[in-house]
Amino acid sequence: MPKTATSRKSAATAENGSGNAPKGAELKIGERDRSLDSDVLELAKTEYVKRRKSQLESIKKTDKKLLRKMLYQMVLGRRFEEKCAEVYRMGKIGGFCHLYIGQEAIAVGSMMALRQDDMVITAYRDHVQAMVKGMTPESVMAELYGKEGGCVKGKGGSMHMFSKELQFFGGHGIVGGQIGVGTGMAYAAKYKGTDQVTLCFFGEAAVNQGMFHESLNMAQLWKLPCIYICENNQYGMGTSQKRAMSISSIAKKGDAYGIANEFVDGMDVMAVRDATLRAIGRARKDGSPTLLEIRAYRFMGHSMSDPGNYRTRDEIAKYQERDPIVLFKDSLKESKVLGDKDFEKIEQEAVEAVTKAVKFADESPLPNEKELFTDVYA
Ligand SMILES: Cc1ncc(C[n+]2csc(CCOP(=O)(O)OP(=O)(O)O)c2C)c(N)n1
Ligand SMILES: [Mg+2]
């Protein structure tokens, strides 16, 4: 079994598979393991204190052009999603629409550590990930509008961004369904003898699905180069993780399958990048999979139709104080990588790209009726 590159205790115990068994064994059936809750809170606190220092250190070691591109992608993602909300309310987008605001550091930090030919699969909160993989804002926006110029010709909509050329395999609406498909993609890479890595994203609510457990077991047993990224935004629709999961640490669940795992602060784009680079290193070396629990917070509702009655404004405001874009900007400024003028330029470029995308989507024709039964498989 490979040595995990993480400093977390749970990852170290993954080697002998003992995990937290003795602690858990003392619990009565049905009793919640509160000690794990406090472990996780402690961990989050330590991560937060370390963040500024580690982000600055990590910035020092990273190419300046790449850092600028990372910030641009985060700002583009934010402006794009804000515009989505606006045009959705105007009736230009129909159906489900899940925004990524607050979680940008996860997609950018992890995906920009990949090679072009590496593969990505995700759930329905997929607009920003599609753009980070290389899809144009025009084709994502037109897809949201259900127009012909969309990445799948307007037939998928918000939840089904897809591009075989870009190795971006969706956009999936069944919670946890993509974990099995992503595991299969990693199997295909191994079978063909390529050294491609698969990034498989899912929310924390998907972790309670059998598919998560079956896939992790198989990936570790067969050494499949899959990086499982749990985007823990702490809610599955209106249900908080606390109300739905018997233990709080998702990373520790990797111990059950002997899989390398790390808990990562999802507000810190550099921490996400560094953890992903470690996971990629393991995957390319001998196919070893990794489970990353990346904790963030979604600033908007679950979808555009969420009234948000299950949480307080104070709670949202508390997390907004740690806005990943503001934190990254502060660090870049302090490191003298970028200054106010650069931020203005990045902002302007992002706004222009989004304006162009909306114009393209507005002008793109609706799909031709003849297309109704083409590319339909089920
Ligand atoms: C198998 C299945 N069960 C239920 C649903 C309904 N549903 C849609 S999204 C969602 C919550 C998922 O939350 P999470 O996985 O944490 O992702 P997030 O929305 O927070 O990104 C649920 C229960 C579904 N789409 N699929
Ligand atoms: Mg969630």
Short mmCIF file of N, CA, C and O in Angstrom, two decimals, residues 203-327:
data_model
loop_
_atom_site.label_atom_id
_atom_site.label_comp_id
_atom_site.label_asym_id
_atom_site.label_seq_id
_atom_site.Cartn_x
_atom_site.Cartn_y
_atom_site.Cartn_z
N GLY A 203 -20.82 15.77 -3.95
CA GLY A 203 -21.12 16.49 -2.72
C GLY A 203 -21.07 15.57 -1.51
O GLY A 203 -21.01 14.35 -1.66
N GLU A 204 -21.11 16.15 -0.31
CA GLU A 204 -21.02 15.32 0.89
C GLU A 204 -22.26 14.44 1.08
O GLU A 204 -22.18 13.38 1.68
N ALA A 205 -23.40 14.85 0.50
CA ALA A 205 -24.60 14.02 0.64
C ALA A 205 -24.46 12.72 -0.15
O ALA A 205 -25.09 11.71 0.19
N ALA A 206 -23.62 12.73 -1.18
CA ALA A 206 -23.43 11.53 -1.99
C ALA A 206 -22.65 10.45 -1.25
O ALA A 206 -22.68 9.28 -1.64
N VAL A 207 -21.97 10.86 -0.18
CA VAL A 207 -21.13 9.92 0.57
C VAL A 207 -21.99 8.85 1.28
O VAL A 207 -21.51 7.76 1.58
N ASN A 208 -23.24 9.18 1.52
CA ASN A 208 -24.12 8.19 2.17
C ASN A 208 -24.67 7.17 1.18
O ASN A 208 -25.40 6.26 1.57
N GLN A 209 -24.36 7.33 -0.09
CA GLN A 209 -24.83 6.39 -1.10
C GLN A 209 -23.88 5.19 -1.16
O GLN A 209 -22.67 5.34 -1.03
N GLY A 210 -24.44 4.03 -1.48
CA GLY A 210 -23.62 2.82 -1.60
C GLY A 210 -22.55 2.95 -2.66
O GLY A 210 -21.46 2.40 -2.54
N MET A 211 -22.85 3.70 -3.70
CA MET A 211 -21.91 3.84 -4.82
C MET A 211 -20.55 4.37 -4.37
O MET A 211 -19.51 3.93 -4.87
N PHE A 212 -20.55 5.28 -3.41
CA PHE A 212 -19.30 5.84 -2.87
C PHE A 212 -18.45 4.71 -2.28
O PHE A 212 -17.26 4.58 -2.58
N HIS A 213 -19.06 3.89 -1.45
CA HIS A 213 -18.33 2.85 -0.72
C HIS A 213 -17.84 1.74 -1.66
O HIS A 213 -16.70 1.29 -1.58
N GLU A 214 -18.70 1.33 -2.56
CA GLU A 214 -18.31 0.28 -3.52
C GLU A 214 -17.16 0.76 -4.39
O GLU A 214 -16.22 0.02 -4.67
N SER A 215 -17.23 2.03 -4.81
CA SER A 215 -16.21 2.56 -5.71
C SER A 215 -14.86 2.70 -5.00
O SER A 215 -13.82 2.34 -5.56
N LEU A 216 -14.88 3.21 -3.77
CA LEU A 216 -13.61 3.39 -3.05
C LEU A 216 -12.94 2.05 -2.78
O LEU A 216 -11.72 1.91 -2.91
N ASN A 217 -13.74 1.08 -2.42
CA ASN A 217 -13.19 -0.25 -2.17
C ASN A 217 -12.51 -0.79 -3.42
O ASN A 217 -11.36 -1.24 -3.38
N MET A 218 -13.22 -0.69 -4.54
CA MET A 218 -12.70 -1.23 -5.79
C MET A 218 -11.46 -0.46 -6.26
O MET A 218 -10.47 -1.04 -6.71
N ALA A 219 -11.51 0.87 -6.11
CA ALA A 219 -10.40 1.71 -6.57
C ALA A 219 -9.11 1.38 -5.81
O ALA A 219 -8.03 1.31 -6.40
N GLN A 220 -9.23 1.14 -4.52
CA GLN A 220 -8.03 0.84 -3.73
C GLN A 220 -7.54 -0.59 -4.01
O GLN A 220 -6.36 -0.85 -4.14
N LEU A 221 -8.50 -1.49 -4.14
CA LEU A 221 -8.17 -2.90 -4.41
C LEU A 221 -7.47 -3.05 -5.75
O LEU A 221 -6.47 -3.76 -5.87
N TRP A 222 -7.97 -2.34 -6.75
CA TRP A 222 -7.42 -2.47 -8.10
C TRP A 222 -6.43 -1.37 -8.46
O TRP A 222 -5.97 -1.29 -9.58
N LYS A 223 -6.15 -0.50 -7.52
CA LYS A 223 -5.23 0.61 -7.75
C LYS A 223 -5.64 1.42 -9.00
O LYS A 223 -4.95 1.44 -10.02
N LEU A 224 -6.78 2.07 -8.87
CA LEU A 224 -7.29 2.87 -9.99
C LEU A 224 -6.95 4.35 -9.77
O LEU A 224 -7.21 4.88 -8.68
N PRO A 225 -6.37 5.00 -10.77
CA PRO A 225 -5.89 6.38 -10.60
C PRO A 225 -7.02 7.41 -10.55
O PRO A 225 -7.17 8.24 -11.44
N CYS A 226 -7.82 7.31 -9.51
CA CYS A 226 -8.96 8.20 -9.36
C CYS A 226 -8.78 9.08 -8.12
O CYS A 226 -8.42 8.57 -7.05
N ILE A 227 -9.02 10.35 -8.27
CA ILE A 227 -8.97 11.25 -7.12
C ILE A 227 -10.42 11.63 -6.81
O ILE A 227 -11.08 12.31 -7.61
N TYR A 228 -10.90 11.13 -5.71
CA TYR A 228 -12.29 11.38 -5.30
C TYR A 228 -12.31 12.69 -4.52
O TYR A 228 -11.68 12.79 -3.46
N ILE A 229 -13.01 13.67 -5.06
CA ILE A 229 -13.07 14.96 -4.37
C ILE A 229 -14.46 15.19 -3.83
O ILE A 229 -15.42 15.39 -4.59
N CYS A 230 -14.57 15.10 -2.51
CA CYS A 230 -15.85 15.40 -1.88
C CYS A 230 -15.90 16.90 -1.62
O CYS A 230 -15.15 17.43 -0.81
N GLU A 231 -16.80 17.57 -2.32
CA GLU A 231 -16.98 19.02 -2.11
C GLU A 231 -17.95 19.16 -0.95
O GLU A 231 -19.16 19.13 -1.15
N ASN A 232 -17.40 19.26 0.24
CA ASN A 232 -18.27 19.32 1.41
C ASN A 232 -18.71 20.77 1.66
O ASN A 232 -18.03 21.53 2.35
N ASN A 233 -19.88 21.10 1.10
CA ASN A 233 -20.42 22.45 1.33
C ASN A 233 -21.39 22.46 2.51
O ASN A 233 -22.12 23.41 2.73
N GLN A 234 -21.41 21.35 3.21
CA GLN A 234 -22.11 21.19 4.50
C GLN A 234 -23.62 21.04 4.42
O GLN A 234 -24.27 20.85 5.44
N TYR A 235 -24.18 21.09 3.22
CA TYR A 235 -25.62 20.87 3.05
C TYR A 235 -25.92 20.01 1.83
O TYR A 235 -25.29 20.17 0.78
N GLY A 236 -26.89 19.12 1.98
CA GLY A 236 -27.46 18.40 0.86
C GLY A 236 -28.88 18.92 0.74
O GLY A 236 -29.72 18.63 1.59
N MET A 237 -29.14 19.76 -0.22
CA MET A 237 -30.37 20.55 -0.31
C MET A 237 -30.54 21.29 1.02
O MET A 237 -29.65 22.01 1.42
N GLY A 238 -31.65 21.05 1.77
CA GLY A 238 -31.85 21.77 3.03
C GLY A 238 -31.39 20.99 4.25
O GLY A 238 -31.66 21.40 5.38
N THR A 239 -30.71 19.87 4.05
CA THR A 239 -30.30 19.03 5.19
C THR A 239 -28.83 19.23 5.49
O THR A 239 -27.98 18.98 4.63
N SER A 240 -28.54 19.65 6.73
CA SER A 240 -27.14 19.85 7.07
C SER A 240 -26.47 18.50 7.25
O SER A 240 -27.12 17.50 7.59
N GLN A 241 -25.18 18.49 7.04
CA GLN A 241 -24.42 17.23 7.18
C GLN A 241 -24.63 16.64 8.56
O GLN A 241 -24.75 15.43 8.73
N LYS A 242 -24.68 17.53 9.56
CA LYS A 242 -24.84 17.08 10.95
C LYS A 242 -26.10 16.23 11.15
O LYS A 242 -26.13 15.33 11.96
N ARG A 243 -27.16 16.55 10.41
CA ARG A 243 -28.42 15.83 10.57
C ARG A 243 -28.46 14.55 9.74
O ARG A 243 -29.38 13.74 9.91
N ALA A 244 -27.47 14.39 8.85
CA ALA A 244 -27.58 13.27 7.91
C ALA A 244 -26.47 12.23 8.02
O ALA A 244 -26.58 11.15 7.45
N MET A 245 -25.40 12.56 8.76
CA MET A 245 -24.25 11.66 8.75
C MET A 245 -23.82 11.32 10.18
O MET A 245 -23.67 12.22 11.01
N SER A 246 -23.61 10.05 10.45
CA SER A 246 -23.32 9.64 11.83
C SER A 246 -21.94 10.09 12.29
O SER A 246 -21.72 10.27 13.48
N ILE A 247 -21.00 10.26 11.39
CA ILE A 247 -19.71 10.85 11.77
C ILE A 247 -19.45 12.04 10.85
O ILE A 247 -19.93 12.08 9.72
N SER A 248 -18.67 13.01 11.33
CA SER A 248 -18.51 14.25 10.55
C SER A 248 -17.36 14.19 9.56
O SER A 248 -17.39 14.91 8.57
N SER A 249 -16.35 13.41 9.86
CA SER A 249 -15.19 13.41 8.97
C SER A 249 -15.41 12.49 7.79
O SER A 249 -15.48 11.27 7.94
N ILE A 250 -15.47 13.10 6.62
CA ILE A 250 -15.63 12.29 5.41
C ILE A 250 -14.27 11.71 5.02
O ILE A 250 -14.17 10.57 4.59
N ALA A 251 -13.21 12.50 5.22
CA ALA A 251 -11.87 12.01 4.90
C ALA A 251 -11.60 10.68 5.60
O ALA A 251 -11.10 9.72 5.00
N LYS A 252 -12.02 10.60 6.88
CA LYS A 252 -11.74 9.38 7.66
C LYS A 252 -12.45 8.15 7.11
O LYS A 252 -12.05 7.03 7.40
N LYS A 253 -13.49 8.37 6.35
CA LYS A 253 -14.19 7.22 5.77
C LYS A 253 -13.26 6.47 4.81
O LYS A 253 -13.45 5.29 4.54
N GLY A 254 -12.25 7.18 4.29
CA GLY A 254 -11.29 6.52 3.41
C GLY A 254 -10.52 5.43 4.13
O GLY A 254 -10.08 4.45 3.52
N ASP A 255 -10.36 5.58 5.45
CA ASP A 255 -9.63 4.58 6.23
C ASP A 255 -10.28 3.20 6.13
O ASP A 255 -9.60 2.18 6.19
N ALA A 256 -11.59 3.19 5.97
CA ALA A 256 -12.31 1.91 5.90
C ALA A 256 -11.84 1.08 4.71
O ALA A 256 -11.96 -0.14 4.71
N TYR A 257 -11.32 1.77 3.71
CA TYR A 257 -10.89 1.06 2.50
C TYR A 257 -9.38 1.16 2.29
O TYR A 257 -8.88 0.82 1.21
N GLY A 258 -8.68 1.69 3.29
CA GLY A 258 -7.22 1.80 3.19
C GLY A 258 -6.78 2.80 2.13
O GLY A 258 -5.69 2.71 1.56
N ILE A 259 -7.63 3.76 1.84
CA ILE A 259 -7.36 4.70 0.76
C ILE A 259 -6.76 5.99 1.34
O ILE A 259 -7.22 6.47 2.38
N ALA A 260 -5.72 6.53 0.71
CA ALA A 260 -5.09 7.77 1.18
C ALA A 260 -6.15 8.87 1.24
O ALA A 260 -6.98 8.98 0.33
N ASN A 261 -6.14 9.65 2.31
CA ASN A 261 -7.17 10.68 2.42
C ASN A 261 -6.64 11.92 3.12
O ASN A 261 -5.73 11.85 3.93
N GLU A 262 -7.24 13.04 2.75
CA GLU A 262 -6.85 14.32 3.37
C GLU A 262 -8.07 15.19 3.56
O GLU A 262 -8.99 15.17 2.73
N PHE A 263 -8.05 15.97 4.62
CA PHE A 263 -9.05 17.02 4.83
C PHE A 263 -8.41 18.31 4.35
O PHE A 263 -7.28 18.62 4.72
N VAL A 264 -9.13 19.08 3.55
CA VAL A 264 -8.55 20.30 2.98
C VAL A 264 -9.50 21.48 3.20
O VAL A 264 -10.72 21.33 3.06
N ASP A 265 -8.92 22.64 3.50
CA ASP A 265 -9.71 23.86 3.62
C ASP A 265 -10.06 24.36 2.22
O ASP A 265 -9.21 24.82 1.48
N GLY A 266 -11.33 24.25 1.87
CA GLY A 266 -11.78 24.60 0.53
C GLY A 266 -11.90 26.09 0.28
O GLY A 266 -12.32 26.51 -0.79
N MET A 267 -11.56 26.91 1.27
CA MET A 267 -11.54 28.36 1.04
C MET A 267 -10.15 28.80 0.60
O MET A 267 -9.92 29.96 0.28
N ASP A 268 -9.21 27.88 0.65
CA ASP A 268 -7.82 28.18 0.33
C ASP A 268 -7.43 27.47 -0.96
O ASP A 268 -7.14 26.27 -0.96
N VAL A 269 -7.41 28.22 -2.05
CA VAL A 269 -7.17 27.62 -3.37
C VAL A 269 -5.79 26.95 -3.44
O VAL A 269 -5.64 25.92 -4.11
N MET A 270 -4.80 27.49 -2.74
CA MET A 270 -3.47 26.90 -2.80
C MET A 270 -3.41 25.58 -2.01
O MET A 270 -2.71 24.65 -2.41
N ALA A 271 -4.16 25.51 -0.93
CA ALA A 271 -4.21 24.26 -0.16
C ALA A 271 -4.86 23.17 -1.01
O ALA A 271 -4.43 22.00 -0.99
N VAL A 272 -5.88 23.56 -1.76
CA VAL A 272 -6.56 22.60 -2.64
C VAL A 272 -5.58 22.13 -3.72
O VAL A 272 -5.46 20.94 -4.01
N ARG A 273 -4.86 23.09 -4.29
CA ARG A 273 -3.88 22.75 -5.34
C ARG A 273 -2.80 21.80 -4.79
O ARG A 273 -2.50 20.77 -5.40
N ASP A 274 -2.25 22.13 -3.63
CA ASP A 274 -1.17 21.31 -3.08
C ASP A 274 -1.65 19.89 -2.77
O ASP A 274 -0.95 18.92 -3.06
N ALA A 275 -2.83 19.78 -2.19
CA ALA A 275 -3.36 18.44 -1.86
C ALA A 275 -3.62 17.64 -3.14
O ALA A 275 -3.35 16.43 -3.20
N THR A 276 -4.11 18.34 -4.17
CA THR A 276 -4.37 17.64 -5.44
C THR A 276 -3.07 17.20 -6.09
O THR A 276 -2.97 16.09 -6.64
N LEU A 277 -2.04 18.06 -6.01
CA LEU A 277 -0.74 17.67 -6.59
C LEU A 277 -0.20 16.41 -5.90
O LEU A 277 0.35 15.52 -6.55
N ARG A 278 -0.38 16.34 -4.58
CA ARG A 278 0.07 15.13 -3.86
C ARG A 278 -0.70 13.91 -4.35
O ARG A 278 -0.13 12.85 -4.58
N ALA A 279 -1.99 14.09 -4.53
CA ALA A 279 -2.84 12.97 -4.98
C ALA A 279 -2.46 12.56 -6.41
O ALA A 279 -2.40 11.37 -6.73
N ILE A 280 -2.19 13.54 -7.26
CA ILE A 280 -1.81 13.24 -8.65
C ILE A 280 -0.48 12.46 -8.65
O ILE A 280 -0.32 11.49 -9.39
N GLY A 281 0.42 12.87 -7.79
CA GLY A 281 1.72 12.18 -7.69
C GLY A 281 1.51 10.71 -7.37
O GLY A 281 2.12 9.84 -8.01
N ARG A 282 0.65 10.41 -6.42
CA ARG A 282 0.36 9.01 -6.06
C ARG A 282 -0.27 8.27 -7.24
O ARG A 282 0.10 7.15 -7.55
N ALA A 283 -1.24 8.94 -7.89
CA ALA A 283 -1.97 8.30 -8.97
C ALA A 283 -1.06 7.97 -10.15
O ALA A 283 -1.12 6.89 -10.73
N ARG A 284 -0.18 8.91 -10.50
CA ARG A 284 0.69 8.67 -11.67
C ARG A 284 1.77 7.64 -11.35
O ARG A 284 2.24 6.92 -12.22
N LYS A 285 2.16 7.58 -10.08
CA LYS A 285 3.25 6.67 -9.70
C LYS A 285 2.81 5.20 -9.83
O LYS A 285 3.43 4.44 -10.53
N ASP A 286 1.74 4.85 -9.15
CA ASP A 286 1.34 3.45 -9.21
C ASP A 286 -0.19 3.26 -9.26
O ASP A 286 -0.70 2.21 -8.91
N GLY A 287 -0.86 4.31 -9.69
CA GLY A 287 -2.32 4.20 -9.83
C GLY A 287 -3.09 4.38 -8.54
O GLY A 287 -4.32 4.24 -8.53
N SER A 288 -2.41 4.71 -7.44
CA SER A 288 -3.12 4.80 -6.16
C SER A 288 -4.20 5.89 -6.14
O SER A 288 -3.92 7.03 -6.50
N PRO A 289 -5.38 5.54 -5.68
CA PRO A 289 -6.45 6.55 -5.56
C PRO A 289 -6.32 7.37 -4.28
O PRO A 289 -5.57 6.99 -3.37
N THR A 290 -7.03 8.47 -4.21
CA THR A 290 -7.04 9.33 -3.01
C THR A 290 -8.46 9.84 -2.79
O THR A 290 -9.19 10.07 -3.75
N LEU A 291 -8.80 10.02 -1.52
CA LEU A 291 -10.05 10.70 -1.18
C LEU A 291 -9.70 12.05 -0.55
O LEU A 291 -8.99 12.10 0.46
N LEU A 292 -10.17 13.13 -1.16
CA LEU A 292 -9.98 14.46 -0.57
C LEU A 292 -11.33 14.98 -0.09
O LEU A 292 -12.28 15.03 -0.87
N GLU A 293 -11.39 15.33 1.18
CA GLU A 293 -12.60 16.02 1.66
C GLU A 293 -12.25 17.51 1.67
O GLU A 293 -11.41 17.95 2.44
N ILE A 294 -12.87 18.25 0.79
CA ILE A 294 -12.55 19.68 0.69
C ILE A 294 -13.76 20.46 1.21
O ILE A 294 -14.84 20.43 0.61
N ARG A 295 -13.55 21.09 2.33
CA ARG A 295 -14.68 21.74 2.99
C ARG A 295 -14.82 23.21 2.59
O ARG A 295 -13.88 23.98 2.69
N ALA A 296 -16.00 23.54 2.11
CA ALA A 296 -16.30 24.93 1.73
C ALA A 296 -17.71 25.25 2.20
O ALA A 296 -18.20 24.64 3.16
N TYR A 297 -18.34 26.17 1.56
CA TYR A 297 -19.70 26.57 1.94
C TYR A 297 -20.36 27.18 0.73
O TYR A 297 -19.73 27.99 0.03
N ARG A 298 -21.60 26.78 0.44
CA ARG A 298 -22.23 27.45 -0.71
C ARG A 298 -22.96 28.69 -0.21
O ARG A 298 -23.74 28.62 0.72
N PHE A 299 -22.64 29.80 -0.87
CA PHE A 299 -23.19 31.09 -0.43
C PHE A 299 -24.62 31.28 -0.91
O PHE A 299 -25.37 32.06 -0.34
N MET A 300 -25.01 30.59 -1.98
CA MET A 300 -26.36 30.72 -2.52
C MET A 300 -27.18 29.50 -2.10
O MET A 300 -26.68 28.60 -1.46
N GLY A 301 -28.44 29.47 -2.53
CA GLY A 301 -29.29 28.33 -2.22
C GLY A 301 -28.83 27.08 -2.94
O GLY A 301 -27.95 27.14 -3.81
N HIS A 302 -29.45 25.96 -2.59
CA HIS A 302 -29.11 24.70 -3.27
C HIS A 302 -29.30 24.86 -4.78
O HIS A 302 -28.44 24.46 -5.57
N SER A 303 -30.44 25.41 -5.15
CA SER A 303 -30.70 25.70 -6.57
C SER A 303 -31.42 27.04 -6.61
O SER A 303 -31.66 27.65 -5.57
N MET A 304 -31.80 27.47 -7.79
CA MET A 304 -32.45 28.77 -7.91
C MET A 304 -33.84 28.79 -7.25
O MET A 304 -34.41 29.85 -7.06
N SER A 305 -34.38 27.61 -6.94
CA SER A 305 -35.72 27.59 -6.35
C SER A 305 -35.69 27.32 -4.84
O SER A 305 -36.68 26.89 -4.26
N ASP A 306 -34.55 27.55 -4.21
CA ASP A 306 -34.39 27.26 -2.77
C ASP A 306 -34.72 28.49 -1.93
O ASP A 306 -34.03 29.51 -2.05
N PRO A 307 -35.75 28.44 -1.08
CA PRO A 307 -36.05 29.61 -0.25
C PRO A 307 -35.06 29.79 0.91
O PRO A 307 -35.01 30.85 1.54
N GLY A 308 -34.27 28.77 1.21
CA GLY A 308 -33.18 28.89 2.20
C GLY A 308 -33.61 29.01 3.65
O GLY A 308 -32.91 29.63 4.46
N ASN A 309 -34.75 28.40 4.01
CA ASN A 309 -35.25 28.54 5.38
C ASN A 309 -34.50 27.71 6.43
O ASN A 309 -34.81 27.80 7.61
N TYR A 310 -33.58 26.91 6.02
CA TYR A 310 -32.93 25.97 6.92
C TYR A 310 -31.64 26.51 7.54
O TYR A 310 -30.94 25.82 8.27
N ARG A 311 -31.25 27.74 7.22
CA ARG A 311 -30.02 28.31 7.82
C ARG A 311 -30.20 29.81 7.99
O ARG A 311 -31.08 30.43 7.37
N THR A 312 -29.36 30.39 8.84
CA THR A 312 -29.53 31.80 9.15
C THR A 312 -28.61 32.67 8.28
O THR A 312 -27.61 32.19 7.74
N ARG A 313 -28.98 33.94 8.19
CA ARG A 313 -28.14 34.89 7.46
C ARG A 313 -26.77 35.01 8.13
O ARG A 313 -25.75 35.19 7.48
N ASP A 314 -26.78 34.92 9.46
CA ASP A 314 -25.53 35.03 10.22
C ASP A 314 -24.56 33.93 9.83
O ASP A 314 -23.35 34.15 9.73
N GLU A 315 -25.12 32.74 9.67
CA GLU A 315 -24.25 31.61 9.31
C GLU A 315 -23.60 31.87 7.94
O GLU A 315 -22.39 31.67 7.78
N ILE A 316 -24.40 32.34 7.00
CA ILE A 316 -23.86 32.61 5.66
C ILE A 316 -22.79 33.71 5.76
O ILE A 316 -21.69 33.57 5.21
N ALA A 317 -23.12 34.77 6.51
CA ALA A 317 -22.19 35.90 6.64
C ALA A 317 -20.86 35.45 7.24
O ALA A 317 -19.78 35.93 6.85
N LYS A 318 -20.92 34.51 8.19
CA LYS A 318 -19.71 34.03 8.85
C LYS A 318 -18.76 33.39 7.83
O LYS A 318 -17.55 33.62 7.83
N TYR A 319 -19.33 32.63 6.91
CA TYR A 319 -18.49 31.99 5.90
C TYR A 319 -18.06 32.98 4.82
O TYR A 319 -16.98 32.83 4.25
N GLN A 320 -18.92 33.98 4.56
CA GLN A 320 -18.54 34.97 3.54
C GLN A 320 -17.32 35.78 3.96
O GLN A 320 -16.60 36.30 3.12
N GLU A 321 -17.10 35.84 5.27
CA GLU A 321 -15.88 36.52 5.76
C GLU A 321 -14.62 35.83 5.25
O GLU A 321 -13.56 36.41 5.20
N ARG A 322 -14.77 34.54 4.96
CA ARG A 322 -13.62 33.78 4.47
C ARG A 322 -13.75 33.51 2.97
O ARG A 322 -13.30 32.48 2.48
N ASP A 323 -14.37 34.43 2.26
CA ASP A 323 -14.56 34.29 0.81
C ASP A 323 -13.24 33.88 0.14
O ASP A 323 -12.24 34.59 0.26
N PRO A 324 -13.24 32.77 -0.57
CA PRO A 324 -11.98 32.26 -1.14
C PRO A 324 -11.31 33.22 -2.13
O PRO A 324 -10.08 33.23 -2.25
N ILE A 325 -12.13 34.02 -2.82
CA ILE A 325 -11.54 34.95 -3.80
C ILE A 325 -10.86 36.11 -3.07
O ILE A 325 -9.73 36.49 -3.41
N VAL A 326 -11.52 36.63 -2.04
CA VAL A 326 -10.93 37.74 -1.28
C VAL A 326 -9.63 37.27 -0.61
O VAL A 326 -8.61 37.97 -0.64
N LEU A 327 -9.67 36.08 -0.03
CA LEU A 327 -8.48 35.56 0.65
C LEU A 327 -7.31 35.40 -0.32
O LEU A 327 -6.17 35.76 0.00
#
